[in-house]
Coordinates of C-alpha atoms in Angstrom, one line a residue:
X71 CA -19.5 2.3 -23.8
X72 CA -21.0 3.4 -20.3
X73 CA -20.0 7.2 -19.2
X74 CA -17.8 5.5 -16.6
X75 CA -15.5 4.0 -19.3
X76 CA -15.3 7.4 -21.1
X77 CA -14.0 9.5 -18.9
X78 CA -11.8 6.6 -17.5
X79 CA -10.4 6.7 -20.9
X80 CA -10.0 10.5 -21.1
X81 CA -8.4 10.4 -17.5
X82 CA -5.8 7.2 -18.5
X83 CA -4.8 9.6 -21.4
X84 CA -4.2 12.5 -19.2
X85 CA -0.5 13.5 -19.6
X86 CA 0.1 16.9 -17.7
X87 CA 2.8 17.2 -15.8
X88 CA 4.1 19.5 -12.6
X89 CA 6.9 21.8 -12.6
X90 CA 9.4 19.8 -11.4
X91 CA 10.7 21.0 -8.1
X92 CA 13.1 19.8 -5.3
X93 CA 11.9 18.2 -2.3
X94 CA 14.1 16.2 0.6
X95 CA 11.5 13.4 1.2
X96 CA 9.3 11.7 -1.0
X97 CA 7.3 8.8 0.5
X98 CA 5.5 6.1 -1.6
X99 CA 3.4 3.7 0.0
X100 CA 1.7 0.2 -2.8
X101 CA -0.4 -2.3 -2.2
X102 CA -2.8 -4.5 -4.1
X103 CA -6.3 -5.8 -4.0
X104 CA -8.2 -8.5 -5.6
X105 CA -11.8 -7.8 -6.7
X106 CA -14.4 -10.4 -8.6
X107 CA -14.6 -10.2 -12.5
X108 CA -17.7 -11.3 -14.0
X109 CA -16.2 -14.7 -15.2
X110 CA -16.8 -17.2 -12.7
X111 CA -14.1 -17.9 -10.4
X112 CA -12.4 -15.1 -12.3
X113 CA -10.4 -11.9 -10.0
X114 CA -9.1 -9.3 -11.3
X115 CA -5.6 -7.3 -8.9
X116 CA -5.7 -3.3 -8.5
X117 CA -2.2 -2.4 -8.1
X118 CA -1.9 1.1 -6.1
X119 CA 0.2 3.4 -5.2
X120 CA 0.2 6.7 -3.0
X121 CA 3.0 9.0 -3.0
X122 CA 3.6 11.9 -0.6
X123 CA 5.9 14.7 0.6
X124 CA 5.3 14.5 3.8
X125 CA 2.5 15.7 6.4
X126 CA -0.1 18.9 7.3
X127 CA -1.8 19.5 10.7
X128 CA -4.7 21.6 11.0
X129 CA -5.2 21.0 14.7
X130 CA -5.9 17.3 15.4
X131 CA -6.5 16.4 11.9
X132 CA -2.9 15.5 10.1
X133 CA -3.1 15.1 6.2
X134 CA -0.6 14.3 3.2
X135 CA 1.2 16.9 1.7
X136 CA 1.1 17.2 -1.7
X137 CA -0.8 13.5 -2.1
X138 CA -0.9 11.5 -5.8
X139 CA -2.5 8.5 -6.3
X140 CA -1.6 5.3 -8.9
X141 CA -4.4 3.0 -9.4
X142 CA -4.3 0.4 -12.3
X143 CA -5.6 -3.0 -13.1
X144 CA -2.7 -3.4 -15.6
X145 CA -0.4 -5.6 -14.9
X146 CA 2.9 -5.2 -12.3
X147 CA 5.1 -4.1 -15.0
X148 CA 3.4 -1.6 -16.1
X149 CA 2.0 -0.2 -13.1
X150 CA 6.3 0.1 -11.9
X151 CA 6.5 2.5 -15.3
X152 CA 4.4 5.4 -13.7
X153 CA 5.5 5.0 -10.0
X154 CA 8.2 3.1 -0.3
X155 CA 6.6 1.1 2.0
X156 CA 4.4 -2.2 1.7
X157 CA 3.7 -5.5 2.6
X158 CA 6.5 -7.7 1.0
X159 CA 3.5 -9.2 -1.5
X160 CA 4.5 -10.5 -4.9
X161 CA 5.1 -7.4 -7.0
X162 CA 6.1 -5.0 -4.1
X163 CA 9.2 -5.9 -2.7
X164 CA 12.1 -3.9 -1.9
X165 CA 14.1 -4.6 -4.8
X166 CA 11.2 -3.4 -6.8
X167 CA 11.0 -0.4 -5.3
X168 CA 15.0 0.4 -5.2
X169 CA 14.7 -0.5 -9.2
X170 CA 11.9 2.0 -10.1
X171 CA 13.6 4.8 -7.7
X172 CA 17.4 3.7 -8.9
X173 CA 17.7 7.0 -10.7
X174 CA 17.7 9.3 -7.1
X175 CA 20.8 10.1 -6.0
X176 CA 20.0 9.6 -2.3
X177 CA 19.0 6.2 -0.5
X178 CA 16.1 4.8 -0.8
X179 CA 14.7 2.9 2.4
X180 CA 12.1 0.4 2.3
X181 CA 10.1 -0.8 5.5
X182 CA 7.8 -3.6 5.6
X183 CA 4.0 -2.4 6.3
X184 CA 3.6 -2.5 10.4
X185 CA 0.2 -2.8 9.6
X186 CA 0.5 -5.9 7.8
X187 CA 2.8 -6.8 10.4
X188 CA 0.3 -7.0 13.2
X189 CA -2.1 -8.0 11.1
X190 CA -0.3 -11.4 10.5
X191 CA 0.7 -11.4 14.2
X192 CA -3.2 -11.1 15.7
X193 CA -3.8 -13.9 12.2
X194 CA -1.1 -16.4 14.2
X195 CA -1.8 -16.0 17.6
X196 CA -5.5 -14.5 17.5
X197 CA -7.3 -11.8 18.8
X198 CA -6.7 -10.8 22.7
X199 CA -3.9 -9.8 25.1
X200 CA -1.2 -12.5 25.6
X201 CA 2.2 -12.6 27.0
X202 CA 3.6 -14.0 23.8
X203 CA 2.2 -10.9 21.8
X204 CA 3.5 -8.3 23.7
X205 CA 7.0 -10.1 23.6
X206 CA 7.1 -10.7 19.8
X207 CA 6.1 -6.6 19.5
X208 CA 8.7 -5.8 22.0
X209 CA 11.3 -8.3 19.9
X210 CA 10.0 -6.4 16.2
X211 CA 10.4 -3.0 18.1
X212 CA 13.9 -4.0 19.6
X213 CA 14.8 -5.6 16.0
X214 CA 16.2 -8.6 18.0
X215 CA 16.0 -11.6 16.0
X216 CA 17.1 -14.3 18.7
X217 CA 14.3 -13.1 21.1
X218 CA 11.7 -12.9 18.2
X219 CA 12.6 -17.2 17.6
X220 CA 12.9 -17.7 21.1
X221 CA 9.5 -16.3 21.7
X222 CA 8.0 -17.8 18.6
X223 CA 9.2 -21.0 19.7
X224 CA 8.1 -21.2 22.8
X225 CA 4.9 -20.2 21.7
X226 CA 4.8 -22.8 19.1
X227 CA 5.5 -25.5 21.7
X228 CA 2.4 -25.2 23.8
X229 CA 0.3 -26.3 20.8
X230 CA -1.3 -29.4 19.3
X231 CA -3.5 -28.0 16.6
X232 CA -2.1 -28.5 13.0
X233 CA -4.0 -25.6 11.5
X234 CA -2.6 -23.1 14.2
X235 CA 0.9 -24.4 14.5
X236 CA 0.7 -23.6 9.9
X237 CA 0.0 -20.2 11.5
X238 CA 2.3 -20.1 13.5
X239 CA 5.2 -21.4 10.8
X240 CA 3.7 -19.0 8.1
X241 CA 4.1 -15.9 10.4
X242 CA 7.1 -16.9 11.6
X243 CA 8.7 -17.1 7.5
X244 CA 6.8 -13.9 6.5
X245 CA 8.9 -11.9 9.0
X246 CA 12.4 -13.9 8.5
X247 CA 11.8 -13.5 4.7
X248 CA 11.3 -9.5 5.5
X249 CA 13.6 -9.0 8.5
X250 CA 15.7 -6.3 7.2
X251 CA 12.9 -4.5 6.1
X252 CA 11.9 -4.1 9.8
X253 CA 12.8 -0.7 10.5
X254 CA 11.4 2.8 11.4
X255 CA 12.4 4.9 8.9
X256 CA 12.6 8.0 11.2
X257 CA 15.8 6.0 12.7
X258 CA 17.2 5.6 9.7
X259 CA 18.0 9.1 7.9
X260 CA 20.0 12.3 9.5
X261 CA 18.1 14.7 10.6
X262 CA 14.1 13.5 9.8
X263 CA 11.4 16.2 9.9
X264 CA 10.3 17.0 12.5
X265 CA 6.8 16.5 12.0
X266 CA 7.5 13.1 10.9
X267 CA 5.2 9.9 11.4
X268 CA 5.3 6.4 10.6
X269 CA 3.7 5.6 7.2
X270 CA 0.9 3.9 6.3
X271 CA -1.4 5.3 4.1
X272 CA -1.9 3.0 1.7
X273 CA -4.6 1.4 3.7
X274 CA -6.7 4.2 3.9
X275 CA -6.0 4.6 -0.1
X276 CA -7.1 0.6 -0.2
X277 CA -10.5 1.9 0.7
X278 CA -11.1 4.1 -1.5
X279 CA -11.0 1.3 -4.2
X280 CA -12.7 -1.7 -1.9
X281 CA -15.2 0.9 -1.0
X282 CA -16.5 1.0 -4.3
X283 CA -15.5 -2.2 -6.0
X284 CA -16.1 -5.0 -3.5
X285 CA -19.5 -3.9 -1.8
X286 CA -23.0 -5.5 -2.3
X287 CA -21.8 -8.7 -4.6
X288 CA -20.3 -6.1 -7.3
X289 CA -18.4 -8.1 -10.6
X290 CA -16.2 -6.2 -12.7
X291 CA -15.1 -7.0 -16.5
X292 CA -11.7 -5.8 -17.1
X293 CA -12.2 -3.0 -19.0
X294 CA -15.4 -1.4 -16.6
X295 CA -12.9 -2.2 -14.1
X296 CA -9.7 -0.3 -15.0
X297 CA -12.3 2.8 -15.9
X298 CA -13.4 3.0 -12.7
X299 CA -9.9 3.0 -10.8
X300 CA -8.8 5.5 -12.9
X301 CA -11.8 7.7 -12.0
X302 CA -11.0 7.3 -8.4
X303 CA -7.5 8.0 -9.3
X304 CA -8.7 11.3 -10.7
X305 CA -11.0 12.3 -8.3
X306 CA -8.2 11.8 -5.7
X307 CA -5.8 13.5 -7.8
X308 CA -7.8 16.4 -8.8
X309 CA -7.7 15.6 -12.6
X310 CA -10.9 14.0 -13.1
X311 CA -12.9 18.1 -13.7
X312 CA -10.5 18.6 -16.0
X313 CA -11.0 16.1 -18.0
X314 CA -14.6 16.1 -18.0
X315 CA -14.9 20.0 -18.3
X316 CA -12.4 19.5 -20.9
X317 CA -14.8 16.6 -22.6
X318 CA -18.2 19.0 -22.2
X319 CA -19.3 21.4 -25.0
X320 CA -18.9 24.9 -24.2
X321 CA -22.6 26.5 -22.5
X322 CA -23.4 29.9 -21.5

């Protein structure tokens, strides 16, 4: 057993909890990501999760308050046990986050990802300026669904490529399937903080895993693999001294 799938061990076993306290946000942010195994043509998924009380600025620098990450390779069900806004994926809709967060007494809002969002929009209609672009943002930011098909439409009519116009269509049922979930949360509570900002941090907690397990033709058995995202997890969680100071014999 390497050193990395020790203290991956000792940190999955780690069961300290906080005080519990009051707080009148908590955000939480999950995604996934697919790495290679060392099977051929076998992946394995990193489920992920970041959740935050809100945010710190120490001039132009803004960071998470009070920040704890959730990285497994075990499967969804699991992963809901220990842990809200994503990308509508399989496993990370907004029913699954109401269930897991059923027990709060206040609501619980989910928005779809805006990063994912644009993402599939600059996928559809490629990279560049265009009319139809700034139109189909204006229609998401206005939450008006006729002028979002009327644009889309339109669009669609000007082409002749199959591939594009499957673009196109795909885009087009990603958002419909998700439209309720298109929403500024900041617009939808009484009174949000006022230091308040979109979220979106689960991208920059993606990297922190892609970073380190989908660089320079890297495989991954399942067992190496789930070590190592828990050693990110404590690292990013402050946890993983512990442990290891906790695994060390005693020196003067």
């Amino acid at each position: 057993m390497t050193r990395v799938q020790r203290n991956g061990r000792r940190i999955r076993g780690f069961r300290e909890l906080p005080e519990r306290k009051e707080i009148d946000f908590l955000y939480a942010e999950a995604d996934g990501v697919f790495f290679r195994g060392i099977e051929k043509k076998k992946s394995h998924k990193v489920s992920y999760a970041i959740l935050y009380e809100g945010w710190d600025r120490n001039g132009k620098w803004v960071s998470l308050r009070n920040p704890m990450a959730i990285m497994t390779t075990k499967p969804i069900a699991d992963f809901w046990k220990v842990v809200t806004n994503s990308d509508g994926g399989a496993g990370y809709t907004a029913e699954k986050f109401q269930e897991n967060f059923s027990q709060t007494e206040y609501p619980v809002l989910n928005q779809l990802d805006a990063y994912h969002v644009f993402q599939g929009l600059n996928r559809a209609f490629e990279a560049g300026k265009s009319e139809y672009k700034d139109e189909l943002r204006k229609a998401l930011k206005d939450h008006d669904l006729d002028y979002f098909n009327l644009w889309i439409d339109t669009y669609e009519s000007t082409l002749d490529d199959t591939k594009r116009i499957e673009k196109v269509r795909a885009f087009r049922s990603y958002i419909l399937n998700n439209w309720e979930r298109i929403l500024d949360w900041r617009e939808c509570v009484d009174n949000p903080p006022e230091d308040a900002r979109s979220l979106g941090a689960e991208e920059s907690n993606q990297r922190h895993i892609t970073y380190r397990m989908k660089k320079r033709g890297m495989h991954w058995s399942s067992e190496g693999a789930e070590a190592m995202v828990k050693l990110k997890q404590g690292k990013l969680n402050g946890t993983y001294k512990i442990i290891v100071h906790q695994a060390m014999p005693f020196t003067q």
